[in-house]
Amino acid sequence: MRYLLTFLAAFATLAAQAGPPQLLLDVARFRNLDKVVKGAEVEIYVTVPTQPLTYRQRAPKSFQSSAVVTLDVLKADGTSAYHEVVTLKPPVLTDTTIAIKNPQSFLKRILLPDGKYTLRGTVKDQYRSAGGETTVEKPLVLEAPVGPFLSDVILLSRPAAKSGGDDNFARGGYRLARAAGGTYGRGSDNVFFYTELHNAPQGQPLRVHYHLTTPDGSAADADASLTPQSGRPTTIVGQIPLGPLPDGPFTLFIEVYGGPGNKKLLAGHRAIGQRASAEFAPGNAAVPR
């Protein structure tokens, strides 16, 4: 009985300290190269910070949390185009007051026809009965622009590495480690990125311009040359130093120029990230359990 009262008291304290669960949805759209079915490959990178989750005591010096993530893609008429439920069980902690509670992430890659959708993600703290659920929605438009265009830009936590693997973490011959929420935390000196150029003119090298800027007007720029690949998307990978840019939001612009003197803008895209030099950035994806 005494042990039971101690257990209940510890559980009540942990539940009281836990805030509403959080959910980060990073979405990237790439063209489906299937010539028969026009559409896109949609990558959904899901991150659940474990700090707000309720930790239940399993045994002396043994605490664990659990979260259920529901992913839905809804068509314009409200019907379902995709549905999946994933359970996340972070590692067991011996002390929830001093241990670093790393976020849990996973990546899904799905094929969808062109059209307008709504992405809905819901996270539920399994050990909370009240205030233990959060829902995030994002509009999702899939279409192929006319002429040269860039796919969505993925912000990476480290440089893209050459890889011959064939899994959700591989694309364009590279293995990609995504920066959850586009956040660059303590010790991050560079922004790493990946995108793909489609329908580029053949037979001439192009100029790629990178522009990193913040709301206060701070900026950094870089240029690189690019030779388009024939018959397939041309991958663009690189990095640009954060340098003296201040903490807070930043925008990375990637622009491709061609024509005489490489002065004509052919395609461009942007990605929005966040610098938080005093904080630990969310970790990379783990396999859901």
Short mmCIF file of C-alpha atoms in Angstrom, two decimals:
data_model
loop_
_atom_site.label_atom_id
_atom_site.label_comp_id
_atom_site.label_asym_id
_atom_site.label_seq_id
_atom_site.Cartn_x
_atom_site.Cartn_y
_atom_site.Cartn_z
CA MET A 1 0.00 0.00 0.00
CA ARG A 2 2.81 2.35 0.87
CA TYR A 3 4.53 1.66 -2.46
CA LEU A 4 1.24 2.24 -4.28
CA LEU A 5 0.77 5.65 -2.62
CA THR A 6 4.33 6.60 -3.52
CA PHE A 7 3.75 5.52 -7.11
CA LEU A 8 0.52 7.50 -7.38
CA ALA A 9 2.16 10.59 -5.90
CA ALA A 10 5.05 10.39 -8.38
CA PHE A 11 2.64 9.89 -11.29
CA ALA A 12 0.51 12.86 -10.22
CA THR A 13 3.60 15.08 -10.01
CA LEU A 14 4.80 14.07 -13.47
CA ALA A 15 1.34 14.59 -14.98
CA ALA A 16 1.08 18.04 -13.41
CA GLN A 17 4.45 19.08 -14.84
CA ALA A 18 3.67 17.94 -18.37
CA GLY A 19 2.27 20.56 -20.75
CA PRO A 20 0.16 19.98 -23.86
CA PRO A 21 1.90 17.64 -26.33
CA GLN A 22 3.62 19.25 -29.30
CA LEU A 23 3.79 18.17 -32.93
CA LEU A 24 6.08 19.43 -35.72
CA LEU A 25 5.17 18.60 -39.33
CA ASP A 26 7.79 19.29 -42.01
CA VAL A 27 6.42 18.64 -45.50
CA ALA A 28 8.40 18.42 -48.75
CA ARG A 29 6.92 17.86 -52.21
CA PHE A 30 8.80 16.16 -55.04
CA ARG A 31 7.55 15.19 -58.47
CA ASN A 32 6.59 11.57 -59.07
CA LEU A 33 8.73 10.52 -62.02
CA ASP A 34 6.10 8.01 -63.19
CA LYS A 35 5.04 9.27 -66.64
CA VAL A 36 1.67 7.50 -66.46
CA VAL A 37 0.40 8.76 -63.11
CA LYS A 38 0.90 12.51 -62.70
CA GLY A 39 1.47 13.44 -59.12
CA ALA A 40 3.95 13.98 -56.33
CA GLU A 41 5.98 12.18 -53.71
CA VAL A 42 5.18 13.84 -50.42
CA GLU A 43 7.63 13.48 -47.55
CA ILE A 44 6.15 14.07 -44.09
CA TYR A 45 8.75 14.43 -41.36
CA VAL A 46 7.06 14.19 -37.97
CA THR A 47 8.70 15.29 -34.71
CA VAL A 48 7.22 14.94 -31.23
CA PRO A 49 9.16 16.79 -28.49
CA THR A 50 9.14 14.53 -25.44
CA GLN A 51 9.64 17.26 -22.82
CA PRO A 52 5.88 17.99 -22.51
CA LEU A 53 4.88 14.31 -22.43
CA THR A 54 3.73 12.65 -19.21
CA TYR A 55 6.26 10.15 -17.84
CA ARG A 56 4.82 7.17 -15.98
CA GLN A 57 6.88 5.31 -13.40
CA ARG A 58 7.21 1.68 -14.44
CA ALA A 59 9.54 0.55 -11.65
CA PRO A 60 11.99 2.16 -9.23
CA LYS A 61 14.16 4.54 -11.28
CA SER A 62 12.29 3.63 -14.46
CA PHE A 63 10.11 6.22 -16.24
CA GLN A 64 8.68 6.22 -19.75
CA SER A 65 6.28 8.25 -21.86
CA SER A 66 4.18 7.22 -24.85
CA ALA A 67 2.54 9.16 -27.67
CA VAL A 68 0.24 8.16 -30.53
CA VAL A 69 0.51 10.13 -33.77
CA THR A 70 -2.33 10.00 -36.31
CA LEU A 71 -1.60 11.23 -39.84
CA ASP A 72 -4.38 12.02 -42.31
CA VAL A 73 -4.32 13.48 -45.80
CA LEU A 74 -7.78 14.71 -46.78
CA LYS A 75 -8.94 15.44 -50.31
CA ALA A 76 -10.71 18.69 -51.18
CA ASP A 77 -14.09 16.99 -50.67
CA GLY A 78 -13.11 15.81 -47.18
CA THR A 79 -12.60 12.15 -48.03
CA SER A 80 -9.44 10.35 -46.98
CA ALA A 81 -6.44 9.98 -49.27
CA TYR A 82 -4.11 8.60 -46.58
CA HIS A 83 -4.41 7.48 -42.97
CA GLU A 84 -1.90 5.96 -40.56
CA VAL A 85 -1.42 5.68 -36.80
CA VAL A 86 2.10 5.47 -35.32
CA THR A 87 2.95 4.83 -31.66
CA LEU A 88 6.11 6.39 -30.28
CA LYS A 89 7.73 5.09 -27.10
CA PRO A 90 10.78 7.15 -26.09
CA PRO A 91 13.62 5.39 -24.23
CA VAL A 92 13.20 4.64 -20.52
CA LEU A 93 14.68 7.29 -18.19
CA THR A 94 16.03 6.74 -14.70
CA ASP A 95 15.46 10.35 -13.64
CA THR A 96 13.08 12.67 -15.47
CA THR A 97 14.40 15.77 -13.72
CA ILE A 98 17.97 15.68 -15.05
CA ALA A 99 17.93 13.41 -18.12
CA ILE A 100 17.84 14.98 -21.61
CA LYS A 101 14.55 13.98 -23.19
CA ASN A 102 15.34 13.70 -26.88
CA PRO A 103 12.48 14.29 -29.33
CA GLN A 104 11.11 11.39 -31.36
CA SER A 105 10.86 11.72 -35.15
CA PHE A 106 9.87 9.58 -38.10
CA LEU A 107 9.53 10.04 -41.85
CA LYS A 108 6.73 8.95 -44.20
CA ARG A 109 6.88 9.11 -48.01
CA ILE A 110 3.56 8.80 -49.84
CA LEU A 111 2.44 9.11 -53.48
CA LEU A 112 -0.52 11.35 -54.28
CA PRO A 113 -2.15 12.55 -57.54
CA ASP A 114 -2.01 16.28 -58.23
CA GLY A 115 -4.70 18.27 -56.45
CA LYS A 116 -5.53 20.15 -53.27
CA TYR A 117 -5.35 18.40 -49.90
CA THR A 118 -5.20 19.05 -46.17
CA LEU A 119 -2.54 17.38 -44.05
CA ARG A 120 -3.72 16.74 -40.49
CA GLY A 121 -1.54 15.43 -37.70
CA THR A 122 -2.74 14.62 -34.19
CA VAL A 123 -0.56 13.64 -31.24
CA LYS A 124 -2.06 12.12 -28.11
CA ASP A 125 -0.24 11.72 -24.81
CA GLN A 126 -1.23 8.20 -23.75
CA TYR A 127 -0.77 8.94 -20.07
CA ARG A 128 -2.97 12.06 -19.89
CA SER A 129 -6.74 12.04 -19.93
CA ALA A 130 -7.27 15.82 -20.07
CA GLY A 131 -5.42 18.27 -22.32
CA GLY A 132 -3.33 15.47 -23.72
CA GLU A 133 -4.04 15.93 -27.43
CA THR A 134 -2.88 18.43 -30.06
CA THR A 135 -3.86 18.71 -33.74
CA VAL A 136 -1.91 20.50 -36.49
CA GLU A 137 -3.24 21.10 -40.01
CA LYS A 138 -1.44 22.29 -43.15
CA PRO A 139 -2.75 22.94 -46.67
CA LEU A 140 -1.10 20.79 -49.33
CA VAL A 141 -1.22 21.75 -53.02
CA LEU A 142 0.34 19.37 -55.55
CA GLU A 143 0.94 20.58 -59.10
CA ALA A 144 3.70 20.70 -61.71
CA PRO A 145 4.76 24.22 -62.77
CA VAL A 146 5.40 24.90 -66.45
CA GLY A 147 9.07 25.21 -67.42
CA PRO A 148 12.07 24.88 -65.09
CA PHE A 149 11.22 24.65 -61.40
CA LEU A 150 12.70 23.66 -58.06
CA SER A 151 11.13 21.15 -55.70
CA ASP A 152 10.66 22.06 -52.07
CA VAL A 153 13.89 22.78 -50.21
CA ILE A 154 14.78 20.41 -47.36
CA LEU A 155 16.82 21.87 -44.51
CA LEU A 156 19.32 19.33 -43.19
CA SER A 157 21.01 18.96 -39.82
CA ARG A 158 24.27 17.84 -41.47
CA PRO A 159 25.69 17.63 -45.01
CA ALA A 160 23.95 15.36 -47.48
CA ALA A 161 25.99 12.16 -47.75
CA LYS A 162 26.40 10.11 -50.93
CA SER A 163 24.40 6.92 -50.63
CA GLY A 164 23.32 4.03 -52.79
CA GLY A 165 20.61 3.01 -50.36
CA ASP A 166 16.93 2.82 -51.21
CA ASP A 167 14.82 3.87 -48.23
CA ASN A 168 12.85 6.87 -46.98
CA PHE A 169 16.04 8.65 -45.93
CA ALA A 170 17.63 8.42 -49.39
CA ARG A 171 16.85 10.72 -52.31
CA GLY A 172 18.74 11.66 -55.44
CA GLY A 173 21.67 9.45 -54.48
CA TYR A 174 22.07 11.13 -51.09
CA ARG A 175 21.19 10.17 -47.53
CA LEU A 176 19.44 13.10 -45.89
CA ALA A 177 19.24 13.93 -42.18
CA ARG A 178 16.49 16.51 -41.78
CA ALA A 179 16.60 19.42 -39.36
CA ALA A 180 13.32 19.03 -37.45
CA GLY A 181 11.27 22.20 -37.67
CA GLY A 182 14.14 23.76 -39.63
CA THR A 183 15.81 24.44 -36.27
CA TYR A 184 19.57 24.93 -35.92
CA GLY A 185 20.60 24.81 -32.28
CA ARG A 186 23.71 24.94 -30.16
CA GLY A 187 26.93 24.35 -32.12
CA SER A 188 25.31 24.71 -35.57
CA ASP A 189 27.51 26.82 -37.84
CA ASN A 190 25.96 26.09 -41.25
CA VAL A 191 22.61 25.64 -42.95
CA PHE A 192 22.62 22.46 -45.05
CA PHE A 193 20.04 21.92 -47.79
CA TYR A 194 18.77 19.72 -50.62
CA THR A 195 16.44 20.38 -53.56
CA GLU A 196 15.87 19.19 -57.13
CA LEU A 197 15.81 21.16 -60.38
CA HIS A 198 13.37 19.98 -63.07
CA ASN A 199 13.12 20.80 -66.80
CA ALA A 200 16.44 22.62 -66.87
CA PRO A 201 17.83 23.68 -70.28
CA GLN A 202 20.51 21.31 -71.52
CA GLY A 203 23.93 22.05 -72.91
CA GLN A 204 25.01 24.92 -70.69
CA PRO A 205 26.20 25.34 -67.11
CA LEU A 206 23.86 27.33 -64.88
CA ARG A 207 24.49 29.62 -61.92
CA VAL A 208 22.90 28.89 -58.55
CA HIS A 209 22.61 31.75 -56.06
CA TYR A 210 21.99 31.22 -52.34
CA HIS A 211 20.69 34.06 -50.19
CA LEU A 212 20.23 33.73 -46.43
CA THR A 213 18.44 36.59 -44.67
CA THR A 214 16.79 37.46 -41.35
CA PRO A 215 14.02 39.98 -40.49
CA ASP A 216 16.53 42.53 -39.18
CA GLY A 217 18.26 42.70 -42.57
CA SER A 218 21.28 40.50 -41.81
CA ALA A 219 22.24 38.41 -44.82
CA ALA A 220 24.74 36.00 -46.34
CA ASP A 221 25.19 35.09 -50.02
CA ALA A 222 26.97 32.43 -52.05
CA ASP A 223 27.13 31.24 -55.67
CA ALA A 224 27.80 27.89 -57.33
CA SER A 225 27.81 26.47 -60.85
CA LEU A 226 25.50 23.66 -61.94
CA THR A 227 25.44 21.35 -64.96
CA PRO A 228 21.91 19.93 -65.52
CA GLN A 229 21.50 16.19 -65.86
CA SER A 230 19.78 14.90 -68.95
CA GLY A 231 16.40 13.20 -68.62
CA ARG A 232 16.23 13.38 -64.83
CA PRO A 233 16.00 15.95 -62.03
CA THR A 234 19.26 17.68 -61.14
CA THR A 235 20.07 17.51 -57.44
CA ILE A 236 21.26 20.65 -55.66
CA VAL A 237 22.99 20.14 -52.33
CA GLY A 238 25.13 22.54 -50.37
CA GLN A 239 25.63 24.62 -47.29
CA ILE A 240 25.92 28.25 -46.32
CA PRO A 241 27.47 29.56 -43.08
CA LEU A 242 25.17 31.03 -40.44
CA GLY A 243 28.04 33.31 -39.50
CA PRO A 244 26.97 36.29 -37.40
CA LEU A 245 23.27 35.93 -38.21
CA PRO A 246 21.21 36.50 -35.04
CA ASP A 247 18.94 34.01 -33.31
CA GLY A 248 15.39 33.80 -34.61
CA PRO A 249 13.80 33.01 -37.99
CA PHE A 250 15.71 33.08 -41.25
CA THR A 251 14.82 32.55 -44.90
CA LEU A 252 16.98 30.67 -47.39
CA PHE A 253 16.40 31.58 -51.05
CA ILE A 254 17.76 29.32 -53.81
CA GLU A 255 17.71 30.77 -57.33
CA VAL A 256 18.87 29.25 -60.63
CA TYR A 257 20.02 31.54 -63.44
CA GLY A 258 20.67 30.77 -67.11
CA GLY A 259 20.65 32.45 -70.50
CA PRO A 260 23.32 34.91 -71.71
CA GLY A 261 25.76 35.54 -68.89
CA ASN A 262 23.59 33.42 -66.57
CA LYS A 263 21.53 36.48 -65.69
CA LYS A 264 18.02 35.20 -66.45
CA LEU A 265 16.12 33.77 -63.48
CA LEU A 266 14.92 30.27 -64.43
CA ALA A 267 13.63 28.94 -61.12
CA GLY A 268 13.60 29.78 -57.44
CA HIS A 269 12.36 28.47 -54.12
CA ARG A 270 12.71 29.31 -50.45
CA ALA A 271 12.77 27.59 -47.05
CA ILE A 272 12.17 29.11 -43.63
CA GLY A 273 14.23 27.98 -40.66
CA GLN A 274 15.11 28.99 -37.13
CA ARG A 275 18.38 29.64 -35.33
CA ALA A 276 18.45 28.99 -31.58
CA SER A 277 22.11 29.01 -30.55
CA ALA A 278 21.38 28.55 -26.84
CA GLU A 279 19.17 25.48 -27.31
CA PHE A 280 19.67 21.91 -28.41
CA ALA A 281 18.18 21.28 -31.83
CA PRO A 282 15.71 18.38 -32.24
CA GLY A 283 17.39 15.09 -33.13
CA ASN A 284 17.11 13.06 -36.32
CA ALA A 285 14.52 10.45 -37.16
CA ALA A 286 14.15 7.22 -35.25
CA VAL A 287 12.26 4.10 -36.26
CA PRO A 288 8.71 4.15 -34.77
CA ARG A 289 7.92 1.33 -32.37
#
